[in-house]
Coordinates of C-alpha atoms and ligand atoms in Angstrom, one line a residue:
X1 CA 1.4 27.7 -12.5
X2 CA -0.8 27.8 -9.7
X3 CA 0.0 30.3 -6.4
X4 CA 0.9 28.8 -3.4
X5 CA -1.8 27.2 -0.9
X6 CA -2.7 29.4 2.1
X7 CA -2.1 27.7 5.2
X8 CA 1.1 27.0 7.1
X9 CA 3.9 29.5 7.0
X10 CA 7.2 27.4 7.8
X11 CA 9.1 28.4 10.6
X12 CA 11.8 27.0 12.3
X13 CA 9.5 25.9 15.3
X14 CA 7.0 23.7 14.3
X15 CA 5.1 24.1 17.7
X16 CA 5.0 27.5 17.1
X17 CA 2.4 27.4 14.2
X18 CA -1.0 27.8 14.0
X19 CA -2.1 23.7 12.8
X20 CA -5.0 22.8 15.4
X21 CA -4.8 19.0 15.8
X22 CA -7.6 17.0 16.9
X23 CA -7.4 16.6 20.8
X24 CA -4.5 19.3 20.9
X25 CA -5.0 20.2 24.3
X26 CA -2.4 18.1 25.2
X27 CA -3.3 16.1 28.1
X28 CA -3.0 12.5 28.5
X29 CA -6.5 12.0 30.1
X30 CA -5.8 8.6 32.4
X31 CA -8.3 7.3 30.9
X32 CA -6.5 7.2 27.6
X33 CA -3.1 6.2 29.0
X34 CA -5.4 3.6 30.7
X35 CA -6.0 1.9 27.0
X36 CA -2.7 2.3 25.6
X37 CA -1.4 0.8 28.7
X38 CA -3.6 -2.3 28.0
X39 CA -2.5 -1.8 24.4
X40 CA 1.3 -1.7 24.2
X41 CA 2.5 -2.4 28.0
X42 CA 3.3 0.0 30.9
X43 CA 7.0 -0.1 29.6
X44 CA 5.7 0.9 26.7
X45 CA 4.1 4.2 27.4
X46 CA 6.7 7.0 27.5
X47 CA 5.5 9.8 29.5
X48 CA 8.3 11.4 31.3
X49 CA 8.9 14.6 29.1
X50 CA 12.6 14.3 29.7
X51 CA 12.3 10.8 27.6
X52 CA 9.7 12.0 25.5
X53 CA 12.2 15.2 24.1
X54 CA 14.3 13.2 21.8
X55 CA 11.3 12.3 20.0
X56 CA 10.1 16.0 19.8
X57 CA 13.0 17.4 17.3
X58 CA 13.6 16.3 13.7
X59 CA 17.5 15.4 12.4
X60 CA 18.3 18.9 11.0
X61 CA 17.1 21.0 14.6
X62 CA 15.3 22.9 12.0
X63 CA 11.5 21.2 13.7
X64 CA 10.1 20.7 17.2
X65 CA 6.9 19.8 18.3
X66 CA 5.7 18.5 21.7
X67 CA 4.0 15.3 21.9
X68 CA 1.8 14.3 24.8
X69 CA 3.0 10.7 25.0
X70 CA 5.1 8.2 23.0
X71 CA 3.8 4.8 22.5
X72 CA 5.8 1.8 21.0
X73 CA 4.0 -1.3 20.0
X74 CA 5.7 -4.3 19.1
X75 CA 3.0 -5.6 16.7
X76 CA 0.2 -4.6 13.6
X77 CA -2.2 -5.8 16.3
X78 CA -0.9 -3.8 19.1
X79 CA -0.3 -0.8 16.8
X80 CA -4.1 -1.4 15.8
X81 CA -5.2 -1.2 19.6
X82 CA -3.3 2.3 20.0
X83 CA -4.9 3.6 17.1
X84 CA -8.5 2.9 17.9
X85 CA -7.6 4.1 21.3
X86 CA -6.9 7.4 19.3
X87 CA -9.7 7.3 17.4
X88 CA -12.5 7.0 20.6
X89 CA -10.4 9.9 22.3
X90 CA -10.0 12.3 18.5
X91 CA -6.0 12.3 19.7
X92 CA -3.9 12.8 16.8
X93 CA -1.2 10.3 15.9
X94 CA 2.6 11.1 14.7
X95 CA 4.5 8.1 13.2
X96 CA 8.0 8.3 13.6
X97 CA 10.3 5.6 12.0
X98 CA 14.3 6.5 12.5
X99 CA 13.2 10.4 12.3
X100 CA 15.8 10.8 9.8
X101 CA 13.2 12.5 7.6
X102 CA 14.3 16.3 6.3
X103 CA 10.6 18.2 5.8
X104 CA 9.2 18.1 9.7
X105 CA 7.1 14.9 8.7
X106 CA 7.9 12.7 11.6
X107 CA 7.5 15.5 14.4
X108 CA 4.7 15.6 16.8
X109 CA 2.4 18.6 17.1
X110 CA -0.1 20.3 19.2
X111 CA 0.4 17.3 21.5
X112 CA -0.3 14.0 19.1
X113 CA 0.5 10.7 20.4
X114 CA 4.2 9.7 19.3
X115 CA 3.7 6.4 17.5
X116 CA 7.6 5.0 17.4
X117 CA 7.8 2.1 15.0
X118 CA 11.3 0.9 16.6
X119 CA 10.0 -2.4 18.2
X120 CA 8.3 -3.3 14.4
X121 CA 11.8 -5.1 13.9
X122 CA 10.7 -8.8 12.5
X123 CA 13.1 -10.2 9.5
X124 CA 11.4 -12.7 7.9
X125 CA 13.4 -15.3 6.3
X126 CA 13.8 -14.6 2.0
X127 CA 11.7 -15.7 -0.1
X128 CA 14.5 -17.3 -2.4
X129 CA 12.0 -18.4 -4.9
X130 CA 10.6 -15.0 -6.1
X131 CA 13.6 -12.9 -4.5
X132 CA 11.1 -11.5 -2.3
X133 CA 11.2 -10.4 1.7
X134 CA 8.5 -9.9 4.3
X135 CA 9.8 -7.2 7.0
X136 CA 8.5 -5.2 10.0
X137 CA 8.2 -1.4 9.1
X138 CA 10.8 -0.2 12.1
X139 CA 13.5 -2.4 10.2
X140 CA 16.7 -0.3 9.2
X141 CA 17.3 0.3 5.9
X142 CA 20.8 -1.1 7.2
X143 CA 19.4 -4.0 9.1
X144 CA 17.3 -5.2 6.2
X145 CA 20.6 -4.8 3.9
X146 CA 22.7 -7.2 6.1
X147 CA 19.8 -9.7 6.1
X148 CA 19.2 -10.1 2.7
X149 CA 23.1 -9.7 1.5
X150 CA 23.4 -13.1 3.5
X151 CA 21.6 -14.6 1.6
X152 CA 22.9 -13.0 -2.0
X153 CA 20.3 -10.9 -2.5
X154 CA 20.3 -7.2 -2.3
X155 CA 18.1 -4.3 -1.9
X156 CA 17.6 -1.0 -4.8
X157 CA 17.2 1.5 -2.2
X158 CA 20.4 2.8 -0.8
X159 CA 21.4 6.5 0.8
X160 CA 23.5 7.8 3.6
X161 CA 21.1 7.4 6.6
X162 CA 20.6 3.8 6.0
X163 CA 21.9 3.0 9.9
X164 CA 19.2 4.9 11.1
X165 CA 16.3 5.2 8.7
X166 CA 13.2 2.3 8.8
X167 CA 11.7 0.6 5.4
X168 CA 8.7 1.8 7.1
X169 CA 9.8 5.5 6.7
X170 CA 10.9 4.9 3.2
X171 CA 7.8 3.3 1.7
X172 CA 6.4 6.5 4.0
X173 CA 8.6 9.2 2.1
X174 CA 8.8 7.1 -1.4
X175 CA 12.1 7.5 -0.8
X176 CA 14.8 7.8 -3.6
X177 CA 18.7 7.9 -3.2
X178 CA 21.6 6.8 -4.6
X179 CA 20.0 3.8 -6.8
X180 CA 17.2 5.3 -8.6
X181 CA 19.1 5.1 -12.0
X182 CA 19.2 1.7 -11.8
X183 CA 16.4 0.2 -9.4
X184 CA 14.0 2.6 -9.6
X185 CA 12.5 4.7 -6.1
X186 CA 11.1 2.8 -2.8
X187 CA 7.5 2.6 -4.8
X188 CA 9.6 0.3 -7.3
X189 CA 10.4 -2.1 -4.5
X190 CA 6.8 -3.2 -3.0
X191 CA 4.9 -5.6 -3.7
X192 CA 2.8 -5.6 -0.2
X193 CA 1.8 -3.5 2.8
X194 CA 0.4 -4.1 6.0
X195 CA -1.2 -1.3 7.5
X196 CA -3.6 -0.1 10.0
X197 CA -5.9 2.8 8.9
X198 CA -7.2 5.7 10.8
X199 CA -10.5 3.6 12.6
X200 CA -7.8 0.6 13.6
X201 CA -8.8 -1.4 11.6
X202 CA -6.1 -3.5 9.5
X203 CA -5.5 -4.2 5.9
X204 CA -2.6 -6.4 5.1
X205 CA -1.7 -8.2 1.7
X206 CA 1.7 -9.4 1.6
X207 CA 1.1 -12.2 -0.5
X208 CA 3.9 -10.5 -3.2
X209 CA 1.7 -11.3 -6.5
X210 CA 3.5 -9.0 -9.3
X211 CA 0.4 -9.4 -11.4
X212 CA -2.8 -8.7 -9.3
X213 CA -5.1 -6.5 -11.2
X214 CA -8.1 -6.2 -8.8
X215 CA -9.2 -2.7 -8.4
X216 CA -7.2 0.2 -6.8
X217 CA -3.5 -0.1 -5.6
X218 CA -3.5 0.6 -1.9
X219 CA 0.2 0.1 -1.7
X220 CA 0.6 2.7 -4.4
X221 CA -1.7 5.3 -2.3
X222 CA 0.0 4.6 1.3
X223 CA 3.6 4.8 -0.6
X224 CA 4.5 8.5 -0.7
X225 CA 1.4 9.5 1.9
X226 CA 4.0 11.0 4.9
X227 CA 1.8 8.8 7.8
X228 CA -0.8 11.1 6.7
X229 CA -3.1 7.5 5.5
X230 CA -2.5 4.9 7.4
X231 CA -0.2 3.4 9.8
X232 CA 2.3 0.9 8.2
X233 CA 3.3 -2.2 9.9
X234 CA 4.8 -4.7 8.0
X235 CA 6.0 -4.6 4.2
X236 CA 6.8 -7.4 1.4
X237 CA 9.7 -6.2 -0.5
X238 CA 11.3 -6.8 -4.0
X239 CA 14.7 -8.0 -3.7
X240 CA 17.8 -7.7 -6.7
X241 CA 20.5 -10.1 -7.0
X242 CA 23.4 -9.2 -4.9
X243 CA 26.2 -7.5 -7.4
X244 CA 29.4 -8.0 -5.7
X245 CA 32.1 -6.7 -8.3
X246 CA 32.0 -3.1 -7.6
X247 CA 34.0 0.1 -9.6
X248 CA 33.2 3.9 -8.0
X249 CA 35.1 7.1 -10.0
X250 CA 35.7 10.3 -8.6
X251 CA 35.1 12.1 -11.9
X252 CA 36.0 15.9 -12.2
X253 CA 34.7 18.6 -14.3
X254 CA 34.0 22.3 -14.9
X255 CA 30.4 22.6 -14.7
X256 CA 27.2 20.9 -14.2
X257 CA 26.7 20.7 -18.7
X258 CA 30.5 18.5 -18.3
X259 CA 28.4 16.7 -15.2
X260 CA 25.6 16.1 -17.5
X261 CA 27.3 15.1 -20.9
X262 CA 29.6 12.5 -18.5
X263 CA 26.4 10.8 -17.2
X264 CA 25.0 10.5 -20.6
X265 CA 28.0 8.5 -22.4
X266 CA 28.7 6.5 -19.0
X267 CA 24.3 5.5 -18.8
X268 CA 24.4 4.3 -22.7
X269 CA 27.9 2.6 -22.4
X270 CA 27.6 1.1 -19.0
X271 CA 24.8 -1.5 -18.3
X272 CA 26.4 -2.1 -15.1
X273 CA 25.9 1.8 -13.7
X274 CA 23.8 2.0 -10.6
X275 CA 25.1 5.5 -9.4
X276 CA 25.2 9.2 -11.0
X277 CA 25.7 11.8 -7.9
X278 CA 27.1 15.4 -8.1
X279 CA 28.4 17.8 -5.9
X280 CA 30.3 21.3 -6.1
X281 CA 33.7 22.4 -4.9
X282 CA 32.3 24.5 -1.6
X283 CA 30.6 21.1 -0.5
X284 CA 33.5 19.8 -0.7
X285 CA 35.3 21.6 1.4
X286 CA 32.7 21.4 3.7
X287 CA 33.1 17.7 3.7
X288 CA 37.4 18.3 3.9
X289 CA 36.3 20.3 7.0
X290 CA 34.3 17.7 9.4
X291 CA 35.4 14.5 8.1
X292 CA 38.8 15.2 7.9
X293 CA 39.1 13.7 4.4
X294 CA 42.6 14.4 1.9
X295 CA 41.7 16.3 -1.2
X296 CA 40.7 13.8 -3.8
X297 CA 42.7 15.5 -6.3
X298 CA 45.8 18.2 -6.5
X299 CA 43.9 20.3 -7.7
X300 CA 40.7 22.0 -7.0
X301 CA 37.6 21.7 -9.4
X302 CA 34.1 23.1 -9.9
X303 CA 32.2 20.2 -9.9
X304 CA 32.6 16.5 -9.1
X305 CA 30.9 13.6 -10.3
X306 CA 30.9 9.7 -8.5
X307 CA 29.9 7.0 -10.8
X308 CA 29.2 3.5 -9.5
X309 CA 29.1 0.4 -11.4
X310 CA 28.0 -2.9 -10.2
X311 CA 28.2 -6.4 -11.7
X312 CA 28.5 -10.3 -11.3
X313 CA 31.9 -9.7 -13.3
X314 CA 34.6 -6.8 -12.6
X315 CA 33.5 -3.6 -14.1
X316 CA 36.6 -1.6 -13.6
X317 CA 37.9 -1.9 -17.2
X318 CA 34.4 -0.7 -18.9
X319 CA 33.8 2.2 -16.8
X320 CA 37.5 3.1 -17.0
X321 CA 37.0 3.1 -21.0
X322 CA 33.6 5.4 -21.0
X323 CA 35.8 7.7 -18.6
X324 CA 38.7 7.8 -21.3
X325 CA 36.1 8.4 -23.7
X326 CA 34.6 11.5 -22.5
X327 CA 36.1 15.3 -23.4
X328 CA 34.8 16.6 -20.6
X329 CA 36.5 14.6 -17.8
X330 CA 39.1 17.0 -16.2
X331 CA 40.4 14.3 -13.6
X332 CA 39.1 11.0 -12.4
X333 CA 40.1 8.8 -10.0
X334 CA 38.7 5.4 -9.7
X335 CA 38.7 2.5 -6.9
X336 CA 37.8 -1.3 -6.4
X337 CA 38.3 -2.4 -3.4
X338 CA 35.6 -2.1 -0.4
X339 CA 38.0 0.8 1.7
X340 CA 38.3 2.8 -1.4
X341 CA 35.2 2.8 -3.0
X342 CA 33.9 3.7 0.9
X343 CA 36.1 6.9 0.9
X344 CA 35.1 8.2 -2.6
X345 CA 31.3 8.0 -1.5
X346 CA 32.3 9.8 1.9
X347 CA 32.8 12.9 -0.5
X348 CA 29.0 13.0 -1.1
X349 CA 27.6 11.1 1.6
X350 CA 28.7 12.9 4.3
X351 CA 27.4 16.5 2.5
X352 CA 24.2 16.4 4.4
X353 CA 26.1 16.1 8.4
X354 CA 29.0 18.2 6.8
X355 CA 26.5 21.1 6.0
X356 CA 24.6 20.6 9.7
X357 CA 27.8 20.8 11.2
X358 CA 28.0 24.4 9.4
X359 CA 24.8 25.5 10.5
X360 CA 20.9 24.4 10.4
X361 CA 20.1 24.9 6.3
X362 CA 16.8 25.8 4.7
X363 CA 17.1 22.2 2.8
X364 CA 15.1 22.0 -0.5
X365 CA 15.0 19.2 -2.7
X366 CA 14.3 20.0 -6.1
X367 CA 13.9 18.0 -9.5
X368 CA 14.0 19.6 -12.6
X369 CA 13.9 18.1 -16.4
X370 CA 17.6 17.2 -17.7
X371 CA 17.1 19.7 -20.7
X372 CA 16.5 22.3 -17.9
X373 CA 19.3 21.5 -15.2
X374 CA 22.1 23.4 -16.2
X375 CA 19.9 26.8 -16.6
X376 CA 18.2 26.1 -13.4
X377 CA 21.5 26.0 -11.3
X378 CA 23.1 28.7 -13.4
X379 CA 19.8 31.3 -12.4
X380 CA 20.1 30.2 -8.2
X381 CA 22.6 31.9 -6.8
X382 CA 21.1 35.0 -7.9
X383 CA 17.7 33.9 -7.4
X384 CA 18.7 32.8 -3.2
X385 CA 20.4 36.0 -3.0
X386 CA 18.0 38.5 -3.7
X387 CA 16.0 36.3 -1.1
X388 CA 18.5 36.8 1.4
X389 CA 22.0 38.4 0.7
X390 CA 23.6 36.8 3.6
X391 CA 22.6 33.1 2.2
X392 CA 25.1 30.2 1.4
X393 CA 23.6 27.5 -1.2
X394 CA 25.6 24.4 -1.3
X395 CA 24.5 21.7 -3.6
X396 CA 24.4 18.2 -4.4
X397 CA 22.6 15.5 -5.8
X398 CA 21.5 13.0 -7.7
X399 CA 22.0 14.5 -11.2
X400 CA 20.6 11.5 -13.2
X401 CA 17.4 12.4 -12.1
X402 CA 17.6 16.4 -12.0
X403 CA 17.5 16.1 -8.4
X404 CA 19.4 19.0 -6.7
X405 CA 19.2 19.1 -3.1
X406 CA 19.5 23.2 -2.4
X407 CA 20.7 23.4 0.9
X408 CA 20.8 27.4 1.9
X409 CA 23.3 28.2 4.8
X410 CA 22.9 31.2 6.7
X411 CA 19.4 32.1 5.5
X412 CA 17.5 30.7 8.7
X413 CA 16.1 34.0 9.5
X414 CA 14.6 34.4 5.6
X415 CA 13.5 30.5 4.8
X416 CA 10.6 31.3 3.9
X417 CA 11.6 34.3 1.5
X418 CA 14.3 31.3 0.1
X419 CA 12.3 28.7 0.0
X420 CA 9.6 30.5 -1.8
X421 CA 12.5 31.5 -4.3
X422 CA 13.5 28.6 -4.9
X423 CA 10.6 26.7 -5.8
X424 CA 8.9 29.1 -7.9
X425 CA 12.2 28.9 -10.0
X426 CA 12.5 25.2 -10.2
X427 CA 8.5 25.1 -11.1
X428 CA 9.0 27.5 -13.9
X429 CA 11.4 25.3 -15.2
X430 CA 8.9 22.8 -15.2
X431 CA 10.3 20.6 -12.1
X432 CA 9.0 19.2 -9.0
X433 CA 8.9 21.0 -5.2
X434 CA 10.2 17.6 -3.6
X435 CA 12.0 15.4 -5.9
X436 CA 12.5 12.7 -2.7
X437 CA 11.9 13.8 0.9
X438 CA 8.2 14.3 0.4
X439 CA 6.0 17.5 1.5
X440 CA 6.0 17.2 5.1
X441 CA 5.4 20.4 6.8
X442 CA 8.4 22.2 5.4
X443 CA 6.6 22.4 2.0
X444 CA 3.1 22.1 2.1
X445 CA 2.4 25.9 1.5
X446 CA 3.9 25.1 -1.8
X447 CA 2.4 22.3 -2.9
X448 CA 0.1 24.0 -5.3
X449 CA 3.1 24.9 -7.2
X450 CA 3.8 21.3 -8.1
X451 CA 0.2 20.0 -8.2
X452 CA -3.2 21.3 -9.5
X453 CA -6.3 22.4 -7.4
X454 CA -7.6 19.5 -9.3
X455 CA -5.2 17.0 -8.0
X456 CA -5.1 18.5 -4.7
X457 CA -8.9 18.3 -4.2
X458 CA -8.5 14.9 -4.7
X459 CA -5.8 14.0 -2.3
X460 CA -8.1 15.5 -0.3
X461 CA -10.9 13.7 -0.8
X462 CA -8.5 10.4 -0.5
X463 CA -7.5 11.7 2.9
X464 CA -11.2 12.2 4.1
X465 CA -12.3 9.5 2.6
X466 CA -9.7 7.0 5.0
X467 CA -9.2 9.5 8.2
X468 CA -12.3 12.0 8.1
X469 CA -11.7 13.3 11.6
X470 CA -7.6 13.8 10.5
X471 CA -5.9 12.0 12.9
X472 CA -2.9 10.6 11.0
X473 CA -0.1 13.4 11.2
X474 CA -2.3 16.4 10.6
X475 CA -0.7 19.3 8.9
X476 CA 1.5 16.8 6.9
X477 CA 1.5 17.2 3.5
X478 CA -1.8 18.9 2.9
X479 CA -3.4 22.1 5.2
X480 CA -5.7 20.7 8.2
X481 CA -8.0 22.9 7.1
Ligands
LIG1 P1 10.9 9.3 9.7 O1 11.8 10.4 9.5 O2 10.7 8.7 11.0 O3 9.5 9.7 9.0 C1 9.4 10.2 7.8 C2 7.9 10.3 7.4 O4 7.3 9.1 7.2 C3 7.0 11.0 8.4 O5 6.0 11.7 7.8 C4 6.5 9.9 9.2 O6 5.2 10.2 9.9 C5 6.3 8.8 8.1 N1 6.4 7.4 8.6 C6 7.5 6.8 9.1 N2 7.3 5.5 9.3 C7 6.0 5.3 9.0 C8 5.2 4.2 9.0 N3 5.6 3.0 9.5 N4 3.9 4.3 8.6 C9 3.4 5.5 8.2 N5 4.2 6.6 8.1 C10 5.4 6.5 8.5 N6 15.9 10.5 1.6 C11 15.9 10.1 0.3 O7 14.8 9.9 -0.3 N7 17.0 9.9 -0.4 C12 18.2 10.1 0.2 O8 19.3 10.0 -0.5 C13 18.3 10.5 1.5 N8 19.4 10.6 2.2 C14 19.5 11.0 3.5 C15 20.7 11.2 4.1 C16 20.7 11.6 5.4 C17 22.1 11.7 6.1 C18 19.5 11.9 6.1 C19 19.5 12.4 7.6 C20 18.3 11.8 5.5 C21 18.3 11.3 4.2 N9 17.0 11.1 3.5 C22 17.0 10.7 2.2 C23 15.8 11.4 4.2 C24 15.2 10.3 5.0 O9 16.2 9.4 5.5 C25 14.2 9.5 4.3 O10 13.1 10.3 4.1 C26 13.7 8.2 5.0 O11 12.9 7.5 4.1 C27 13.0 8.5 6.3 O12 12.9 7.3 7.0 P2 12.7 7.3 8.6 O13 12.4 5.9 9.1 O14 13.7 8.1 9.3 O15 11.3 8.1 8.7
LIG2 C1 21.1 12.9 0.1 O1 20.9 12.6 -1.1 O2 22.2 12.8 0.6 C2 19.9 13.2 0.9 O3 18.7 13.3 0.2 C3 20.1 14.0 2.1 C4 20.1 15.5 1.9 O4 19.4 16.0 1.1 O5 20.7 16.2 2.8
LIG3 ZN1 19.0 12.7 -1.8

């Protein structure tokens, strides 16, 4: 296993760290606000720090940065114009889609231009023929929901921040979420990007071909790249058919091998499963605690399971069977209708606010083998505590992939010592640093835990190759240096 990179030591201040951006003095010469002016509109151009500070902190408080200006262009053409604008002045540029991101990708240091995507809002109408969508990248994962449920489609990527989150930021992250068991991640989803690279110049193919073998997959490379590639605009998107008979259990069981065995029977019984997420018994009384929610059950149980089945016909009966089927089901409780099957996800959607609300976490967000979960959990608490003795893990996830998101409470002063913890376990055991939320900052002294100098050299040579003065969100994902 390879040692960590040098480089960046997380902190909880982002501005506080040594990354050098290009043009990190700060200042917004006038004649640079002059040409971004001309480029998005004097309404456009934030400048008044008191305006500018909600775009300087990430979701968790964890990151701030300080950028010297935000800028929010309505169009590929006018986000083209700010970024050469960039480019003649060597000023670094920080996308920022809903900033719902957890690793410190989407905050602006050492005084980059804030590039907001939230005016990129353009719904095109579906494409009913091949069940396929054109949308703007500042869209809400929410917004894009409602437009294509109209219509009886539906889209595979689903997760609790969906009111606030953009399909720009989740081709961005590659996100995952709730769906992957059945849908695949984001990169599963598109089928065309629209972006403008690091020189401002544009590349857009949205024409939505599934077959279209003709040399190297941009959309692959700019999916996953953290804003660190390109600037994306506008995206063509894979659609499902919109499943409207709906089952969600509340399962209950002893231990994360129950959790596992559970998961197996209901995946080979149940075509109609879209949804495998776990949580523990102290996140779920964080959860009682801020939401308010009723126990789900009279008693209290380790670990807790919810299962979601989708269909065009009622699936209630089948997953009810491959419940009553399984030993290791302590209690389950299932629901149908749209109000209950809303409160059983509340139990594990509203872990990540419900842990906030407790404290600012060291969140890590780990994936590790199946054959290798259960040891893996079973050797953390130990592992976090020798880090720091004061530390609280909670954790949750989406267990069908071996993706555990290890949320440390109470550690803030020894995140590093945790975090380093942490992911040296989970690579031992053969897993990934960031299963979902990407590297960002918060991870990128680890990165050569997950990838090879081999594979690294050659991201870097990608990310010269496209932004060779390392404007795009410097310090993201791989060391400026
Ligand atoms: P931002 O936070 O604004 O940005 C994230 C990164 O993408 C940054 O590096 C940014 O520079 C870059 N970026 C954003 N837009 C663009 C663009 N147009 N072009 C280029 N780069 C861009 N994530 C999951 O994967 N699965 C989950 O289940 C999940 N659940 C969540 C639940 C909650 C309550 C919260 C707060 C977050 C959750 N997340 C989850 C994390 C986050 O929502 C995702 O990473 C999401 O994809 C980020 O979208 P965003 O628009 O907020 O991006
Ligand atoms: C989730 O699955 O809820 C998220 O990825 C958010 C988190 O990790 O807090
Ligand atoms: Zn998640």
């Amino acid at each position: 296993m390879n040692a960590p990179t040098a480089g960046l030591t997380p902190t909880a201040d982002v501005a506080a760290t040594s990354d050098t951006a290009p043009g990190s003095d700060r200042t917004l010469t006038s004649a640079l606000a002059e040409e971004l002016r001309a480029a998005v509109g004097a309404a456009h151009l934030l400048t008044d720090p008191s305006v500018i500070a909600s775009f300087e902190s990430d979701w968790t408080g964890r990151f701030r940065g300080r950028a010297r200006c935000v800028v929010r262009p309505a169009d590929t053409t006018e986000v083209a114009a700010v970024m050469a604008a960039a480019a003649r002045a060597k000023a670094s540029i920080c996308v920022q889609g809903g900033n719902t991101g957890l690793v410190g990708g989407s905050v602006p240091v050492d005084g980059a231009i804030l590039l907001s995507t939230a005016r990129l809002t353009a719904l095109e109408p579906v494409e009913v023929i091949s069940g396929q969508v054109t949308v703007g990248a500042g869209v809400t994962l929410a917004a894009l929901q409602r437009h294509v449920r109209a219509v009886g489609y539906d889209f595979g990527v689903d997760f609790a921040a969906r009111d606030s989150a953009t399909v720009g930021g989740l081709v961005a992250t590659n996100a995952g979420g709730e769906r992957v068991l059945r849908y695949g991640t984001t990169r599963a989803q598109v089928l065309g990007i629209e972006a403008v690279l690091a020189d401002g110049s544009i590349i857009s193919r949205l024409t939505g071909l599934p077959k279209d073998n003709t040399g190297y997959h941009e959309m692959s490379l700019l999916t996953g790249s953290e804003g660190t590639l390109g600037i994306i605009t506008r995206l063509r998107l894979r659609l499902v058919p919109r499943l409207t008979e709906r089952a969600v259990a509340l399962v209950a069981v002893d231990d994360i091998t129950a959790a596992l065995s559970v998961v197996r029977k209901a995946r080979n019984r149940l075509p109609s499963l879209e949804a495998a997420e776990l949580f523990f018994a102290d996140g779920l009384a964080l959860v009682r605690e801020k939401t308010g929610l009723s126990a789900p059950f009279a008693e209290t149980y380790p670990a807790y399971l919810v299962l979601e089945c989708a269909g065009r016909t009622d699936p209630t009966e089948d997953l009810l069977e491959a419940l009553a089927d399984s030993d290791a089901v302590r209690d389950a409780t299932v629901a149908t209708d749209a109000r209950g099957r809303h409160t059983l996800w509340a139990y594990r959607e509203a872990h990540t606010e419900s842990i906030n609300a407790a404290g600012v976490p060291v969140k890590l967000d780990v994936a590790v083998p199946l054959t290798a979960l259960a040891e893996m959990v079973a050797s953390l608490p130990a592992t976090i505590a020798a880090a720091c003795q004061t530390a609280r893990p909670i954790l949750f996830g989406h267990i069908n992939e071996g993706n555990l998101h290890v949320n440390v409470l109470d550690a803030t002063s020894d995140a590093e010592a945790v975090t380093d913890a942490v992911l040296r376990l989970v690579a031992s055991h053969g897993g990934s640093i960031s299963a979902e939320h990407g590297v960002g900052r918060a991870k990128r002294a680890w990165l050569g835990l997950s990838r090879s100098p081999q594979e690294i050299a050659m991201m870097r040579a990608v990310k010269r190759g496209l932004d060779p003065d390392g404007l795009l969100n410097p310090g993201v994902l791989l060391d400026p240096a």
